[in-house]
Amino acid sequence: MFDKVLVANRGEIAVRVMRACEELGIDTVAVYSDADRNAGHVRYADEAYNVGPARAADSYLDQEAIVDAAEKAGADAIHPGYGFLAENADFAAKVEAADSVTWIGPTSDSMEQLGEKTKARKVMRGADVPIVPGTTDPVTDPEEVHEFGEEHGYPIAIKAEGGGGGRGMKVVRTEDEVEEQFESARREGEAYFDNDSVYLERYLERPRHIEVQIIADQHGNVRHLGERDCSLQRRHQKVIEEGPSPALSDALREEIGEAARQGVKASEYVNAGTVEFLVEDGEFFFLEVNTRIQVEHCVTEELTGIDIVKWQIQVAEGEELDFAQDDVELEGHAMEFRINAENAAEDFAPARGGTLDVYDPPGGIGVRLDDALRQGDDLVTDYDSMIAKLIVHGSNREECLTRGRRALAEYDIEGVVTIIPFHRVMLEDEAFVSGEHTTKYLDEHLDEERVAEAQEKWGSTEASSDDEEPVEREFTVEVNGKRFEVNLEERGEAATVPANANSGGQKPKPAGGSGGNGETVVDAEGETVSAEMQGTILDVRVEEGDEIQPGDVVCVLEAMKMENDVVASRGGTVTQVAVSEGESVDMGDVLVVVD
């Protein structure tokens, strides 16, 4: 058994992995950015190491820093969780090449073969698994998109090879959109996955999104653990997942499960993974393989009683699966609700900050909470918006829905806005309750008025302003990048720690914009266009002197795993461009000045 595992992730998934390690008698190591000094996963771990600034590219995506932390800590394995470097074959290879460190996941070769979509399509087609009509080689020129449209018609999905969850995917509905969407998909692929290769698929208009959980060991055993239905999505981002799917017959369920198992077996895949399918009009098509643990793996664990994360660790150690395919049974029904710090009444805008003044999660039979935050924690907005996952289990779907309504009503959060009111609306929504929704349902039929009413009725209150000075304060001190906690008692004025008091500390950000690189000086007259959230500038669409109209896109901002067009509210002449491509910005930073 491993002695010590470094978890190369943050938040609730890091805590989830650490809990599995704890039950297996394994010590845990956390890594954290400057923004996550006081994060829940850091508190939970046995030890923790700073790996860089808040920007993910300089911390959680810094491969050298993470491997170096593992070596400093004496960890003998690395678990990547999901997101960040979890599906990065180069990082897996780097860990595999490190002395005395084991990669907990599929091999780098398998990740390259199945993690890149065109290669995975070839593998599945070779295993007689149905695939959506599309290309099996990367597309490098917009002209190829035009040719595909002439042959197969529109709409067309342009997808990043390393993408997933809607990231790096653009839908082309007419030939006039080809060039813009082609470049946008490549840009997202490069920004998120360091891979600008894209491929094409026929875009299915109203499919169900079905995924099959698999686990495979080093002894040639491959098991599927049933399916999950992830059809309730907003802009290709899942919000509620459930299993088994209410849309599948028993015969189709068995056929899809076996197809997933055979496809993975043909690739000689090892460890946990998910094979995703689109189902429409009784037909199913292979979509992609996720070569990692999924956010919604908890649904399958509740249905089967199998701890997938533990098996990831045990398989990496060479253990053989101790259950046969016929032993896998799905008991009852389970649902997972993503508790995102977003305001569903404002187009799901991510929270800009806040403190958990009240955090009182639900409990009782059939209720599971995967989280990392606790009451009094500040919300970190530098990464994705998910702060917890609520999973409920019942003897059937009706009881599961009832239990979900009860648990969501019990979930008391104040100080940070969440989408709990949205979830409560969905559990009264006729299409969802009857199981008739598709992946397009929320984008086309969401009752925004009902959501606004729910937010007003059940929404979290704003963060309170409490000027009372605490008697005792906890500080973080770093020595050679390793985290230690120190408690100091205050007397009189609030205690402070100088910015340079620790070796890995985060220095104060200068006032103004420019992403902390220095104060933005607005030396032009006119109306400023500012960032509405923290993120990274992916593209600047204007130059000084350009004439623009109201609604024109001035730049593209990546935030919360999505591209966001920043538009001008008024027309005029661009008198100053205060940002450049690749620059990190904070909420309120000036981007462009228009006169």
mmCIF file of N, CA and C in Angstrom, residues 435-520:
data_model
loop_
_atom_site.group_PDB
_atom_site.id
_atom_site.type_symbol
_atom_site.label_atom_id
_atom_site.label_comp_id
_atom_site.label_asym_id
_atom_site.label_seq_id
_atom_site.Cartn_x
_atom_site.Cartn_y
_atom_site.Cartn_z
ATOM 1 N N GLY A 435 -38.836 13.058 -16.465
ATOM 2 C CA GLY A 435 -37.670 12.467 -17.108
ATOM 3 C C GLY A 435 -37.648 12.633 -18.612
ATOM 4 N N GLU A 436 -38.286 13.693 -19.137
ATOM 5 C CA GLU A 436 -38.394 13.875 -20.583
ATOM 6 C C GLU A 436 -37.442 14.948 -21.125
ATOM 7 N N HIS A 437 -36.581 15.486 -20.291
ATOM 8 C CA HIS A 437 -35.686 16.572 -20.700
ATOM 9 C C HIS A 437 -34.559 16.037 -21.580
ATOM 10 N N THR A 438 -33.997 16.936 -22.393
ATOM 11 C CA THR A 438 -32.825 16.625 -23.212
ATOM 12 C C THR A 438 -31.713 17.608 -22.864
ATOM 13 N N THR A 439 -30.573 17.488 -23.537
ATOM 14 C CA THR A 439 -29.456 18.391 -23.250
ATOM 15 C C THR A 439 -29.772 19.832 -23.617
ATOM 16 N N LYS A 440 -30.772 20.037 -24.445
ATOM 17 C CA LYS A 440 -31.124 21.400 -24.881
ATOM 18 C C LYS A 440 -32.239 22.028 -24.045
ATOM 19 N N TYR A 441 -32.785 21.271 -23.106
ATOM 20 C CA TYR A 441 -33.979 21.719 -22.408
ATOM 21 C C TYR A 441 -33.782 23.050 -21.685
ATOM 22 N N LEU A 442 -32.735 23.174 -20.893
ATOM 23 C CA LEU A 442 -32.550 24.401 -20.123
ATOM 24 C C LEU A 442 -32.278 25.599 -21.016
ATOM 25 N N ASP A 443 -31.510 25.396 -22.073
ATOM 26 C CA ASP A 443 -31.180 26.510 -22.959
ATOM 27 C C ASP A 443 -32.391 26.999 -23.743
ATOM 28 N N GLU A 444 -33.360 26.116 -23.944
ATOM 29 C CA GLU A 444 -34.505 26.481 -24.779
ATOM 30 C C GLU A 444 -35.790 26.730 -23.999
ATOM 31 N N HIS A 445 -35.920 26.139 -22.803
ATOM 32 C CA HIS A 445 -37.223 26.184 -22.124
ATOM 33 C C HIS A 445 -37.166 26.616 -20.661
ATOM 34 N N LEU A 446 -36.019 27.066 -20.184
ATOM 35 C CA LEU A 446 -35.943 27.464 -18.784
ATOM 36 C C LEU A 446 -36.878 28.642 -18.513
ATOM 37 N N ASP A 447 -37.719 28.501 -17.500
ATOM 38 C CA ASP A 447 -38.653 29.555 -17.103
ATOM 39 C C ASP A 447 -37.911 30.539 -16.211
ATOM 40 N N GLU A 448 -37.392 31.595 -16.816
ATOM 41 C CA GLU A 448 -36.558 32.533 -16.074
ATOM 42 C C GLU A 448 -37.344 33.269 -14.992
ATOM 43 N N GLU A 449 -38.622 33.473 -15.225
ATOM 44 C CA GLU A 449 -39.437 34.154 -14.210
ATOM 45 C C GLU A 449 -39.565 33.310 -12.952
ATOM 46 N N ARG A 450 -39.761 32.010 -13.134
ATOM 47 C CA ARG A 450 -39.842 31.110 -11.969
ATOM 48 C C ARG A 450 -38.521 31.075 -11.215
ATOM 49 N N VAL A 451 -37.424 31.079 -11.956
ATOM 50 C CA VAL A 451 -36.107 31.058 -11.318
ATOM 51 C C VAL A 451 -35.886 32.339 -10.518
ATOM 52 N N ALA A 452 -36.277 33.481 -11.094
ATOM 53 C CA ALA A 452 -36.122 34.757 -10.391
ATOM 54 C C ALA A 452 -36.958 34.765 -9.108
ATOM 55 N N GLU A 453 -38.175 34.234 -9.184
ATOM 56 C CA GLU A 453 -39.033 34.167 -7.993
ATOM 57 C C GLU A 453 -38.416 33.256 -6.933
ATOM 58 N N ALA A 454 -37.851 32.146 -7.376
ATOM 59 C CA ALA A 454 -37.224 31.215 -6.436
ATOM 60 C C ALA A 454 -36.000 31.843 -5.774
ATOM 61 N N GLN A 455 -35.231 32.590 -6.554
ATOM 62 C CA GLN A 455 -34.052 33.240 -5.994
ATOM 63 C C GLN A 455 -34.455 34.262 -4.945
ATOM 64 N N GLU A 456 -35.527 34.985 -5.221
ATOM 65 C CA GLU A 456 -36.027 35.973 -4.269
ATOM 66 C C GLU A 456 -36.535 35.292 -2.992
ATOM 67 N N LYS A 457 -37.176 34.135 -3.152
ATOM 68 C CA LYS A 457 -37.792 33.445 -2.021
ATOM 69 C C LYS A 457 -36.789 32.651 -1.199
ATOM 70 N N TRP A 458 -35.892 31.938 -1.895
ATOM 71 C CA TRP A 458 -35.006 30.985 -1.210
ATOM 72 C C TRP A 458 -33.526 31.339 -1.300
ATOM 73 N N GLY A 459 -33.189 32.412 -1.994
ATOM 74 C CA GLY A 459 -31.790 32.703 -2.252
ATOM 75 C C GLY A 459 -31.013 33.092 -1.020
ATOM 76 N N SER A 460 -29.716 32.874 -1.081
ATOM 77 C CA SER A 460 -28.823 33.226 0.020
ATOM 78 C C SER A 460 -28.776 34.739 0.195
ATOM 79 N N THR A 461 -28.581 35.166 1.422
ATOM 80 C CA THR A 461 -28.432 36.590 1.684
ATOM 81 C C THR A 461 -27.008 37.017 1.359
ATOM 82 N N GLU A 462 -26.815 38.324 1.222
ATOM 83 C CA GLU A 462 -25.480 38.839 0.940
ATOM 84 C C GLU A 462 -24.584 38.672 2.161
ATOM 85 N N ALA A 463 -23.287 38.722 1.912
ATOM 86 C CA ALA A 463 -22.322 38.597 2.999
ATOM 87 C C ALA A 463 -22.521 39.731 4.000
ATOM 88 N N SER A 464 -22.446 39.383 5.241
ATOM 89 C CA SER A 464 -22.638 40.393 6.281
ATOM 90 C C SER A 464 -21.371 41.196 6.489
ATOM 91 N N SER A 465 -21.529 42.351 7.085
ATOM 92 C CA SER A 465 -20.379 43.189 7.418
ATOM 93 C C SER A 465 -20.215 43.172 8.922
ATOM 94 N N ASP A 466 -19.195 42.525 9.380
ATOM 95 C CA ASP A 466 -18.972 42.360 10.819
ATOM 96 C C ASP A 466 -17.639 43.005 11.184
ATOM 97 N N ASP A 467 -17.709 44.131 11.888
ATOM 98 C CA ASP A 467 -16.501 44.862 12.231
ATOM 99 C C ASP A 467 -15.897 44.415 13.557
ATOM 100 N N GLU A 468 -16.549 43.467 14.218
ATOM 101 C CA GLU A 468 -16.040 43.029 15.507
ATOM 102 C C GLU A 468 -14.714 42.293 15.323
ATOM 103 N N GLU A 469 -13.725 42.681 16.117
ATOM 104 C CA GLU A 469 -12.408 42.070 16.002
ATOM 105 C C GLU A 469 -12.380 40.755 16.773
ATOM 106 N N PRO A 470 -11.892 39.689 16.134
ATOM 107 C CA PRO A 470 -11.823 38.409 16.844
ATOM 108 C C PRO A 470 -10.748 38.449 17.921
ATOM 109 N N VAL A 471 -10.889 37.598 18.891
ATOM 110 C CA VAL A 471 -9.915 37.526 19.968
ATOM 111 C C VAL A 471 -8.659 36.819 19.476
ATOM 112 N N GLU A 472 -8.850 35.794 18.628
ATOM 113 C CA GLU A 472 -7.706 35.027 18.146
ATOM 114 C C GLU A 472 -7.761 34.928 16.630
ATOM 115 N N ARG A 473 -6.587 35.038 15.990
ATOM 116 C CA ARG A 473 -6.534 34.942 14.541
ATOM 117 C C ARG A 473 -5.516 33.884 14.140
ATOM 118 N N GLU A 474 -5.813 33.222 13.023
ATOM 119 C CA GLU A 474 -4.917 32.182 12.525
ATOM 120 C C GLU A 474 -4.178 32.700 11.306
ATOM 121 N N PHE A 475 -2.874 32.527 11.274
ATOM 122 C CA PHE A 475 -2.057 32.965 10.156
ATOM 123 C C PHE A 475 -1.365 31.767 9.529
ATOM 124 N N THR A 476 -1.070 31.930 8.256
ATOM 125 C CA THR A 476 -0.324 30.908 7.534
ATOM 126 C C THR A 476 1.113 31.370 7.348
ATOM 127 N N VAL A 477 2.024 30.511 7.702
ATOM 128 C CA VAL A 477 3.443 30.795 7.535
ATOM 129 C C VAL A 477 4.027 29.708 6.647
ATOM 130 N N GLU A 478 4.857 30.094 5.715
ATOM 131 C CA GLU A 478 5.484 29.124 4.835
ATOM 132 C C GLU A 478 6.985 29.127 5.025
ATOM 133 N N VAL A 479 7.540 27.936 5.047
ATOM 134 C CA VAL A 479 8.989 27.765 5.086
ATOM 135 C C VAL A 479 9.356 26.854 3.928
ATOM 136 N N ASN A 480 10.080 27.402 2.963
ATOM 137 C CA ASN A 480 10.443 26.650 1.756
ATOM 138 C C ASN A 480 9.212 26.089 1.052
ATOM 139 N N GLY A 481 8.141 26.879 1.060
ATOM 140 C CA GLY A 481 6.937 26.482 0.344
ATOM 141 C C GLY A 481 6.022 25.554 1.096
ATOM 142 N N LYS A 482 6.406 25.088 2.279
ATOM 143 C CA LYS A 482 5.539 24.207 3.048
ATOM 144 C C LYS A 482 4.714 25.026 4.019
ATOM 145 N N ARG A 483 3.467 24.649 4.184
ATOM 146 C CA ARG A 483 2.513 25.442 4.949
ATOM 147 C C ARG A 483 2.483 25.029 6.412
ATOM 148 N N PHE A 484 2.487 26.041 7.280
ATOM 149 C CA PHE A 484 2.286 25.839 8.708
ATOM 150 C C PHE A 484 1.255 26.857 9.176
ATOM 151 N N GLU A 485 0.531 26.532 10.237
ATOM 152 C CA GLU A 485 -0.455 27.452 10.780
ATOM 153 C C GLU A 485 -0.011 27.934 12.157
ATOM 154 N N VAL A 486 -0.231 29.231 12.400
ATOM 155 C CA VAL A 486 0.146 29.834 13.674
ATOM 156 C C VAL A 486 -1.052 30.614 14.202
ATOM 157 N N ASN A 487 -1.415 30.412 15.443
ATOM 158 C CA ASN A 487 -2.491 31.164 16.074
ATOM 159 C C ASN A 487 -1.904 32.283 16.929
ATOM 160 N N LEU A 488 -2.402 33.509 16.712
ATOM 161 C CA LEU A 488 -1.947 34.665 17.474
ATOM 162 C C LEU A 488 -3.139 35.320 18.158
ATOM 163 N N GLU A 489 -2.951 35.706 19.403
ATOM 164 C CA GLU A 489 -4.008 36.390 20.139
ATOM 165 C C GLU A 489 -3.887 37.886 19.928
ATOM 166 N N GLU A 490 -5.033 38.523 19.549
ATOM 167 C CA GLU A 490 -5.027 39.958 19.318
ATOM 168 C C GLU A 490 -5.311 40.725 20.604
ATOM 169 N N ARG A 491 -4.639 41.843 20.760
ATOM 170 C CA ARG A 491 -4.942 42.766 21.855
ATOM 171 C C ARG A 491 -4.914 44.169 21.269
ATOM 172 N N GLY A 492 -6.040 44.832 21.274
ATOM 173 C CA GLY A 492 -6.104 46.192 20.714
ATOM 174 C C GLY A 492 -6.252 46.136 19.214
ATOM 175 N N GLU A 493 -5.320 46.794 18.493
ATOM 176 C CA GLU A 493 -5.400 46.868 17.045
ATOM 177 C C GLU A 493 -5.270 45.478 16.429
ATOM 178 N N ALA A 494 -5.903 45.283 15.277
ATOM 179 C CA ALA A 494 -5.848 43.992 14.610
ATOM 180 C C ALA A 494 -4.413 43.667 14.229
ATOM 181 N N ALA A 495 -4.018 42.424 14.464
ATOM 182 C CA ALA A 495 -2.672 42.001 14.108
ATOM 183 C C ALA A 495 -2.536 41.927 12.608
ATOM 184 N N THR A 496 -1.358 42.235 12.117
ATOM 185 C CA THR A 496 -1.107 42.161 10.681
ATOM 186 C C THR A 496 0.174 41.411 10.421
ATOM 187 N N VAL A 497 0.288 40.883 9.237
ATOM 188 C CA VAL A 497 1.498 40.200 8.824
ATOM 189 C C VAL A 497 2.028 40.896 7.593
ATOM 190 N N PRO A 498 3.269 41.377 7.571
ATOM 191 C CA PRO A 498 3.801 42.046 6.388
ATOM 192 C C PRO A 498 3.745 41.131 5.182
ATOM 193 N N ALA A 499 3.645 41.742 3.997
ATOM 194 C CA ALA A 499 3.510 40.966 2.771
ATOM 195 C C ALA A 499 4.688 40.049 2.536
ATOM 196 N N ASN A 500 5.865 40.418 3.029
ATOM 197 C CA ASN A 500 7.057 39.610 2.784
ATOM 198 C C ASN A 500 7.422 38.744 3.985
ATOM 199 N N ALA A 501 6.416 38.457 4.843
ATOM 200 C CA ALA A 501 6.716 37.714 6.058
ATOM 201 C C ALA A 501 6.907 36.230 5.811
ATOM 202 N N ASN A 502 6.501 35.733 4.658
ATOM 203 C CA ASN A 502 6.745 34.328 4.398
ATOM 204 C C ASN A 502 7.325 34.166 3.013
ATOM 205 N N SER A 503 8.027 33.061 2.836
ATOM 206 C CA SER A 503 8.811 32.884 1.615
ATOM 207 C C SER A 503 7.971 32.697 0.385
ATOM 208 N N GLY A 504 6.741 32.180 0.558
ATOM 209 C CA GLY A 504 5.928 31.947 -0.636
ATOM 210 C C GLY A 504 4.707 32.805 -0.669
ATOM 211 N N GLY A 505 4.707 33.894 0.088
ATOM 212 C CA GLY A 505 3.510 34.687 0.263
ATOM 213 C C GLY A 505 3.085 35.419 -0.975
ATOM 214 N N GLN A 506 1.807 35.824 -0.988
ATOM 215 C CA GLN A 506 1.257 36.581 -2.105
ATOM 216 C C GLN A 506 1.372 38.058 -1.794
ATOM 217 N N LYS A 507 2.004 38.809 -2.637
ATOM 218 C CA LYS A 507 2.161 40.233 -2.412
ATOM 219 C C LYS A 507 0.879 40.952 -2.767
ATOM 220 N N PRO A 508 0.625 42.107 -2.147
ATOM 221 C CA PRO A 508 -0.597 42.836 -2.439
ATOM 222 C C PRO A 508 -0.652 43.233 -3.906
ATOM 223 N N LYS A 509 -1.845 43.217 -4.435
ATOM 224 C CA LYS A 509 -2.022 43.637 -5.817
ATOM 225 C C LYS A 509 -2.161 45.148 -5.891
ATOM 226 N N PRO A 510 -1.491 45.784 -6.824
ATOM 227 C CA PRO A 510 -1.623 47.226 -6.973
ATOM 228 C C PRO A 510 -3.059 47.596 -7.304
ATOM 229 N N ALA A 511 -3.429 48.823 -6.954
ATOM 230 C CA ALA A 511 -4.768 49.286 -7.283
ATOM 231 C C ALA A 511 -4.914 49.407 -8.787
ATOM 232 N N GLY A 512 -6.163 49.331 -9.228
ATOM 233 C CA GLY A 512 -6.408 49.487 -10.654
ATOM 234 C C GLY A 512 -6.405 48.180 -11.388
ATOM 235 N N GLY A 513 -6.315 48.240 -12.721
ATOM 236 C CA GLY A 513 -6.425 47.031 -13.518
ATOM 237 C C GLY A 513 -5.089 46.435 -13.859
ATOM 238 N N SER A 514 -5.015 45.904 -15.065
ATOM 239 C CA SER A 514 -3.807 45.279 -15.586
ATOM 240 C C SER A 514 -3.444 44.017 -14.856
ATOM 241 N N GLY A 515 -4.471 43.337 -14.235
ATOM 242 C CA GLY A 515 -4.251 42.012 -13.698
ATOM 243 C C GLY A 515 -3.169 41.903 -12.663
ATOM 244 N N GLY A 516 -2.883 42.937 -11.935
ATOM 245 C CA GLY A 516 -1.880 42.857 -10.896
ATOM 246 C C GLY A 516 -0.480 43.106 -11.394
ATOM 247 N N ASN A 517 -0.292 43.361 -12.665
ATOM 248 C CA ASN A 517 1.047 43.614 -13.191
ATOM 249 C C ASN A 517 1.478 45.060 -12.956
ATOM 250 N N GLY A 518 0.597 45.872 -12.458
ATOM 251 C CA GLY A 518 0.878 47.287 -12.233
ATOM 252 C C GLY A 518 -0.413 48.050 -12.380
ATOM 253 N N GLU A 519 -0.459 49.251 -11.901
ATOM 254 C CA GLU A 519 -1.694 50.024 -11.940
ATOM 255 C C GLU A 519 -2.001 50.485 -13.358
ATOM 256 N N THR A 520 -3.236 50.256 -13.774
ATOM 257 C CA THR A 520 -3.662 50.739 -15.079
ATOM 258 C C THR A 520 -3.935 52.239 -14.994
#
